[in-house]
Tab-separated table of C-alpha atoms in Angstrom:
chain	number	residue	atom	x	y	z
A	1	LEU	CA	101.774	40.986	81.386
A	2	ALA	CA	102.325	44.217	78.833
A	3	VAL	CA	98.984	45.130	79.555
A	4	LEU	CA	99.177	45.037	82.999
A	5	LEU	CA	102.440	46.768	83.344
A	6	ALA	CA	100.819	49.543	81.353
A	7	VAL	CA	97.867	49.757	83.454
A	8	THR	CA	99.971	50.055	86.542
A	9	VAL	CA	102.001	52.644	85.453
A	10	THR	CA	98.674	54.708	84.500
A	11	SER	CA	97.457	53.701	87.912
A	12	ALA	CA	100.491	55.489	89.372
A	13	PHE	CA	100.027	58.438	87.103
A	14	LEU	CA	96.341	59.133	88.504
A	15	GLN	CA	97.232	59.105	91.548
A	16	ALA	CA	100.103	61.338	91.213
A	17	ALA	CA	97.884	63.783	89.044
A	18	ALA	CA	95.132	64.091	91.701
A	19	PHE	CA	97.685	65.258	94.226
A	20	SER	CA	100.333	67.065	92.410
A	21	PRO	CA	99.131	67.641	88.948
A	22	VAL	CA	101.820	70.325	88.052
A	23	SER	CA	104.662	67.812	88.713
A	24	VAL	CA	103.643	64.977	86.725
A	25	PRO	CA	106.102	64.342	83.786
A	26	ASN	CA	104.202	64.570	80.001
A	27	PRO	CA	100.926	62.891	80.904
A	28	LYS	CA	100.115	63.242	77.261
A	29	ALA	CA	103.071	60.895	76.142
A	30	ILE	CA	101.738	58.117	78.538
A	31	ALA	CA	98.203	58.280	77.120
A	32	ALA	CA	100.036	58.206	73.623
A	33	HIS	CA	102.029	55.264	74.541
A	34	LEU	CA	98.856	53.193	75.704
A	35	THR	CA	97.313	53.984	72.428
A	36	ARG	CA	100.163	52.630	70.482
A	37	ASN	CA	100.153	49.388	72.361
A	38	HIS	CA	96.545	48.982	71.203
A	39	LEU	CA	94.828	47.951	74.306
A	40	SER	CA	91.343	45.988	74.054
A	41	ALA	CA	87.909	47.566	73.162
A	42	SER	CA	87.316	47.088	76.805
A	43	ASP	CA	89.793	49.645	77.538
A	44	ASP	CA	88.178	52.049	75.461
A	45	ASP	CA	86.195	53.747	78.387
A	46	PHE	CA	89.443	53.843	80.449
A	47	MET	CA	91.296	55.756	77.699
A	48	ALA	CA	88.528	58.160	77.339
A	49	SER	CA	88.689	58.448	81.066
A	50	LEU	CA	92.289	58.953	81.028
A	51	ARG	CA	92.239	61.625	78.247
A	52	THR	CA	89.685	63.419	80.182
A	53	ARG	CA	91.875	63.397	83.149
A	54	VAL	CA	95.027	64.522	81.343
A	55	SER	CA	92.740	67.586	79.918
A	56	GLN	CA	91.835	68.454	83.887
A	57	VAL	CA	95.340	68.567	84.831
A	58	GLU	CA	96.281	70.840	82.226
A	59	ASP	CA	93.399	73.187	82.841
A	60	ALA	CA	93.781	73.072	86.452
A	61	SER	CA	97.338	74.614	85.717
A	62	SER	CA	96.958	77.060	83.177
A	63	LYS	CA	93.229	77.999	82.396
A	64	VAL	CA	92.257	80.723	84.993
A	65	PRO	CA	89.093	83.203	85.722
A	66	LEU	CA	89.616	86.509	84.185
A	67	VAL	CA	88.494	89.789	85.406
A	68	VAL	CA	88.883	93.393	83.925
A	69	LEU	CA	89.565	95.959	86.694
A	70	ASP	CA	92.509	98.157	87.094
A	71	SER	CA	96.135	97.063	85.613
A	72	MET	CA	98.035	95.702	88.388
A	73	LEU	CA	101.894	94.788	88.907
A	74	PRO	CA	103.190	92.350	91.257
A	75	ARG	CA	103.032	93.112	94.810
A	76	GLN	CA	100.286	95.497	94.821
A	77	VAL	CA	97.221	95.144	96.730
A	78	LEU	CA	93.849	96.648	95.681
A	79	ARG	CA	91.112	97.068	98.250
A	80	LEU	CA	87.542	97.338	96.670
A	81	GLN	CA	84.009	96.838	97.417
A	82	VAL	CA	81.863	95.965	94.684
A	83	ASN	CA	78.165	94.758	94.132
A	84	ASN	CA	78.858	92.978	90.799
A	85	PRO	CA	77.095	89.751	90.794
A	86	ALA	CA	79.451	87.743	88.541
A	87	LEU	CA	82.408	88.951	90.584
A	88	MET	CA	80.544	88.163	93.782
A	89	GLN	CA	79.741	84.551	92.768
A	90	LEU	CA	83.536	84.203	91.145
A	91	VAL	CA	84.843	85.174	94.914
A	92	ARG	CA	82.144	82.609	96.184
A	93	THR	CA	83.033	80.090	93.898
A	94	ARG	CA	86.755	80.468	94.368
A	95	MET	CA	86.609	80.298	98.207
A	96	ALA	CA	84.334	77.304	98.335
A	97	ASP	CA	87.007	75.551	96.129
A	98	GLU	CA	89.831	76.324	98.516
A	99	ASN	CA	91.423	78.173	95.515
A	100	PRO	CA	91.066	81.977	96.188
A	101	HIS	CA	92.837	83.207	93.134
A	102	PHE	CA	91.928	84.577	89.755
A	103	GLY	CA	93.637	86.487	87.132
A	104	VAL	CA	93.137	90.424	86.975
A	105	MET	CA	93.328	92.301	83.370
A	106	GLY	CA	93.588	96.122	82.627
A	107	LYS	CA	92.924	98.455	79.841
A	108	ALA	CA	95.430	100.535	77.785
A	109	ARG	CA	94.476	103.817	75.865
A	110	LEU	CA	95.947	104.187	72.333
A	111	SER	CA	97.338	107.098	70.960
A	112	THR	CA	94.119	107.457	68.911
A	113	GLY	CA	91.945	107.303	72.130
A	114	GLU	CA	91.025	103.783	71.801
A	115	GLN	CA	90.679	101.755	74.820
A	116	ILE	CA	91.891	97.956	74.501
A	117	PHE	CA	91.879	95.157	76.562
A	118	LEU	CA	95.705	94.025	77.845
A	119	LYS	CA	96.640	90.314	77.523
A	120	GLN	CA	98.846	90.558	79.978
A	121	GLY	CA	97.905	90.528	83.589
A	122	VAL	CA	98.241	89.198	87.059
A	123	GLU	CA	96.964	86.381	89.347
A	124	VAL	CA	95.515	87.885	92.353
A	125	LEU	CA	94.854	86.366	96.046
A	126	VAL	CA	91.325	86.806	97.206
A	127	ARG	CA	91.802	88.201	101.060
A	128	ASN	CA	89.412	89.092	103.689
A	129	PRO	CA	86.147	88.624	101.763
A	130	GLU	CA	83.399	90.385	103.661
A	131	PHE	CA	79.852	89.785	101.962
A	132	GLN	CA	77.657	92.614	103.165
A	133	GLY	CA	74.346	92.559	101.579
A	134	GLU	CA	74.277	93.012	98.100
A	135	GLY	CA	78.074	93.688	97.845
A	136	VAL	CA	81.617	92.474	98.671
A	137	LYS	CA	84.373	94.001	100.113
A	138	LEU	CA	87.732	92.517	99.878
A	139	GLU	CA	91.460	92.912	99.118
A	140	LEU	CA	93.308	91.824	95.784
A	141	VAL	CA	96.774	90.848	96.535
A	142	ALA	CA	98.947	90.534	93.006
A	143	GLY	CA	101.368	87.716	92.262
A	144	ARG	CA	102.485	86.117	89.218
A	145	ARG	CA	101.949	87.406	85.968
A	146	PHE	CA	100.341	85.842	82.758
A	147	GLU	CA	99.759	86.353	79.253
A	148	VAL	CA	96.361	84.851	77.978
A	149	ASP	CA	95.895	82.697	75.170
A	150	ASP	CA	93.047	84.556	73.276
A	151	LYS	CA	91.949	81.841	71.211
A	152	SER	CA	90.959	79.947	74.390
A	153	VAL	CA	88.743	82.671	75.845
A	154	GLU	CA	85.092	81.244	77.002
A	155	HIS	CA	82.415	82.693	78.936
A	156	THR	CA	81.241	80.488	82.004
A	157	ASP	CA	77.547	79.696	83.153
A	158	GLY	CA	78.891	81.662	86.181
A	159	GLY	CA	78.959	84.937	84.258
A	160	TRP	CA	82.896	85.298	84.407
A	161	THR	CA	85.555	84.803	81.549
A	162	GLU	CA	87.917	81.967	81.856
A	163	ALA	CA	90.883	81.448	79.412
A	164	ARG	CA	94.147	79.410	79.234
A	165	VAL	CA	97.095	81.322	80.023
A	166	THR	CA	101.211	81.389	79.938
A	167	TRP	CA	102.814	82.176	83.181
A	168	LEU	CA	105.432	84.430	82.970
A	169	ASP	CA	108.812	84.241	85.040
A	170	SER	CA	111.089	87.279	85.238
A	171	ALA	CA	114.328	85.319	85.342
A	172	GLU	CA	113.180	82.949	82.639
A	173	GLN	CA	112.467	85.665	80.536
A	174	GLU	CA	115.523	87.445	80.537
A	175	GLU	CA	117.151	84.350	79.959
A	176	GLU	CA	115.132	83.387	76.726
A	177	GLU	CA	116.018	86.942	75.974
A	178	ILE	CA	119.774	86.310	75.720
A	179	GLN	CA	119.523	82.857	74.318
A	180	LYS	CA	117.305	84.412	71.161
A	181	ALA	CA	119.311	87.284	70.800
A	182	GLN	CA	120.592	87.783	66.753
A	183	SER	CA	123.615	90.101	67.535
A	184	THR	CA	126.128	91.072	70.114
A	185	GLN	CA	124.023	94.447	70.780
A	186	GLU	CA	120.812	92.209	71.332
A	187	ARG	CA	122.894	89.698	73.689
A	188	MET	CA	123.686	92.788	75.566
A	189	SER	CA	120.397	94.197	76.303
A	190	VAL	CA	119.826	92.569	79.471
A	191	ALA	CA	123.280	93.491	80.679
A	192	ARG	CA	122.167	97.244	80.019
A	193	ALA	CA	119.234	96.519	81.653
A	194	ILE	CA	121.120	95.731	84.810
A	195	SER	CA	123.368	98.726	84.529
A	196	LYS	CA	120.430	101.136	83.960
A	197	ALA	CA	118.567	99.620	86.996
A	198	GLU	CA	121.373	100.327	89.359
A	199	GLN	CA	120.319	104.281	88.687
A	200	PHE	CA	116.993	103.634	91.230
A	201	ASP	CA	118.972	103.364	94.337
A	202	ALA	CA	122.087	104.897	93.520
A	203	PRO	CA	122.973	108.467	94.973
A	204	SER	CA	122.544	111.126	92.462
A	205	ALA	CA	124.283	114.315	92.117
A	206	ASN	CA	121.459	115.766	90.338
A	207	LEU	CA	119.057	115.565	93.293
A	208	ASP	CA	118.842	117.285	96.417
A	209	GLY	CA	121.202	115.918	99.233
A	210	ASN	CA	122.432	113.204	96.641
A	211	LEU	CA	119.778	111.218	97.491
A	212	SER	CA	118.960	108.254	94.847
A	213	LEU	CA	115.582	108.329	92.823
A	214	VAL	CA	113.628	106.025	94.550
A	215	ASP	CA	114.701	107.734	97.945
A	216	ARG	CA	113.997	111.467	96.418
A	217	TRP	CA	110.509	109.954	94.906
A	218	ILE	CA	109.802	108.850	98.460
A	219	GLU	CA	110.630	111.998	100.145
A	220	LEU	CA	108.433	114.129	97.728
A	221	ALA	CA	105.513	111.417	97.891
A	222	ARG	CA	105.356	111.778	101.645
A	223	GLU	CA	104.516	115.842	101.082
A	224	ASN	CA	101.934	114.626	98.638
A	225	GLU	CA	99.938	112.156	100.539
A	226	ARG	CA	96.268	111.714	100.316
A	227	GLU	CA	96.085	110.572	103.488
A	228	GLU	CA	98.439	110.221	106.650
A	229	GLY	CA	100.613	107.404	106.572
A	230	GLN	CA	99.785	106.342	102.695
A	231	ILE	CA	103.375	106.145	101.829
A	232	ASP	CA	104.360	104.030	104.855
A	233	GLU	CA	101.517	101.475	103.823
A	234	LEU	CA	102.470	101.271	100.327
A	235	LEU	CA	106.243	100.497	101.459
A	236	ALA	CA	104.744	97.857	103.722
A	237	CYS	CA	102.750	96.472	100.807
A	238	ILE	CA	105.718	96.241	98.157
A	239	GLY	CA	108.165	95.283	100.574
A	240	GLU	CA	112.325	95.956	99.577
A	241	ILE	CA	113.443	96.709	96.197
A	242	PRO	CA	114.660	93.542	94.496
A	243	PRO	CA	118.429	93.794	93.474
A	244	SER	CA	119.755	95.235	90.327
A	245	ASP	CA	120.633	92.088	88.774
A	246	GLU	CA	116.844	91.356	88.571
A	247	PRO	CA	115.869	94.221	86.283
A	248	THR	CA	112.819	93.267	85.091
A	249	GLU	CA	111.707	92.756	88.666
A	250	ARG	CA	113.107	95.917	89.726
A	251	ALA	CA	111.320	97.808	87.130
A	252	PHE	CA	107.617	96.210	88.278
A	253	TRP	CA	108.535	97.481	91.719
A	254	VAL	CA	109.272	100.983	90.565
A	255	GLY	CA	105.734	100.673	88.800
A	256	ALA	CA	103.931	99.729	91.927
A	257	LEU	CA	105.694	102.317	94.005
A	258	ILE	CA	104.662	105.370	91.762
A	259	ASN	CA	101.338	103.726	90.583
A	260	PRO	CA	100.070	102.948	93.867
A	261	LEU	CA	96.620	101.654	94.518
A	262	PRO	CA	94.923	103.953	95.324
A	263	ALA	CA	96.304	106.630	92.704
A	264	MET	CA	97.968	109.634	94.227
A	265	GLY	CA	97.925	111.439	90.705
A	266	VAL	CA	101.787	112.335	90.966
A	267	SER	CA	102.869	110.412	87.791
A	268	LEU	CA	101.981	109.139	84.414
A	269	GLU	CA	100.660	105.758	84.307
A	270	ILE	CA	103.122	103.172	83.352
A	271	ARG	CA	101.853	99.625	84.373
A	272	PRO	CA	100.069	98.579	81.036
A	273	SER	CA	103.230	99.729	79.488
A	274	LEU	CA	105.529	97.678	81.884
A	275	LEU	CA	103.299	94.653	81.302
A	276	THR	CA	103.339	94.970	77.778
A	277	ALA	CA	107.249	95.417	77.273
A	278	THR	CA	109.046	93.059	75.467
A	279	SER	CA	112.605	93.098	76.930
A	280	ALA	CA	113.975	94.144	80.166
A	281	GLU	CA	115.812	97.064	79.060
A	282	GLN	CA	112.000	98.414	77.804
A	283	ARG	CA	110.993	97.996	81.529
A	284	VAL	CA	113.733	99.535	83.059
A	285	ASP	CA	113.202	102.402	80.467
A	286	PHE	CA	109.690	102.855	81.242
A	287	ALA	CA	110.260	102.836	85.210
A	288	LEU	CA	113.137	105.407	84.831
A	289	GLU	CA	111.289	107.651	82.936
A	290	GLY	CA	108.164	107.274	85.124
A	291	ILE	CA	110.020	108.085	88.186
A	292	MET	CA	111.939	110.802	86.816
A	293	ARG	CA	109.156	112.768	85.472
A	294	SER	CA	107.158	112.160	88.520
A	295	ILE	CA	110.042	113.663	90.715
A	296	TRP	CA	110.060	116.560	88.495
A	297	HIS	CA	106.357	116.871	88.864
A	298	MET	CA	106.275	116.760	92.333
A	299	ASP	CA	109.309	119.321	92.889
A	300	GLY	CA	107.989	121.790	90.621
A	301	THR	CA	110.422	121.339	87.591
A	302	THR	CA	108.124	120.130	84.984
A	303	LYS	CA	104.408	119.729	85.889
A	304	LEU	CA	102.980	116.656	84.148
A	305	PHE	CA	99.349	117.836	84.274
């Protein structure tokens, strides 16, 4: 009877995993429970199959193909046409699997001039792929962020790289930051980030017309568009600015605004800094400095280049 009950629980787990693998509670514990109950030798194959299934469930939720392109932030849209065989095969494979997503990572240049690959990136949705001869034209829409487990990186037969990733949630990161704070000053870091984030859309006496930083940047950027309608299209892509009590998301939104795709050449590149920052306050600080220096560049106060 005990064995029958154990197998029934396991069967229920397998059915649930087939339809909703991410929602299955602690599959390793189930496998360990069955092992501790010493199933007979005839069940060895079953246990091996179960362990394989557990591994597949974990891979499905945390292993993603990775492509090195430009650094992207959530909400950004990258339109490109490429003839890279590995990328084309990856797109075909993901579309055939009805999972049109993969990870995009960028590079950063150190003060020494050395370029390094970032461990932080974004998952992108492949939209409207058009295969044309030996190339493919597509749109990549950036979504949730991740950090790569560099010990899990492996190359596939298809020619691309895969790795396990940790998905990053802004609210969870901010809450964890508060919980791990060792001092009052550290605990106030997120509160300071929220206070600073209010500056982005608050009227400023230091700007023409008492405009906010965001409104003044948009006003000046319209005068520096590379093609008509570029800023309107950019704003449609990134949507409304997140509220100030979501400082990390607000900082990423500002980064997507002032470092658009394609680039306008009116701002310093802050996307790698935003992706690798370790606190909400750091992200807001990078975004504030970036948008202010971009405004000064466009209004002629202090040129960046």
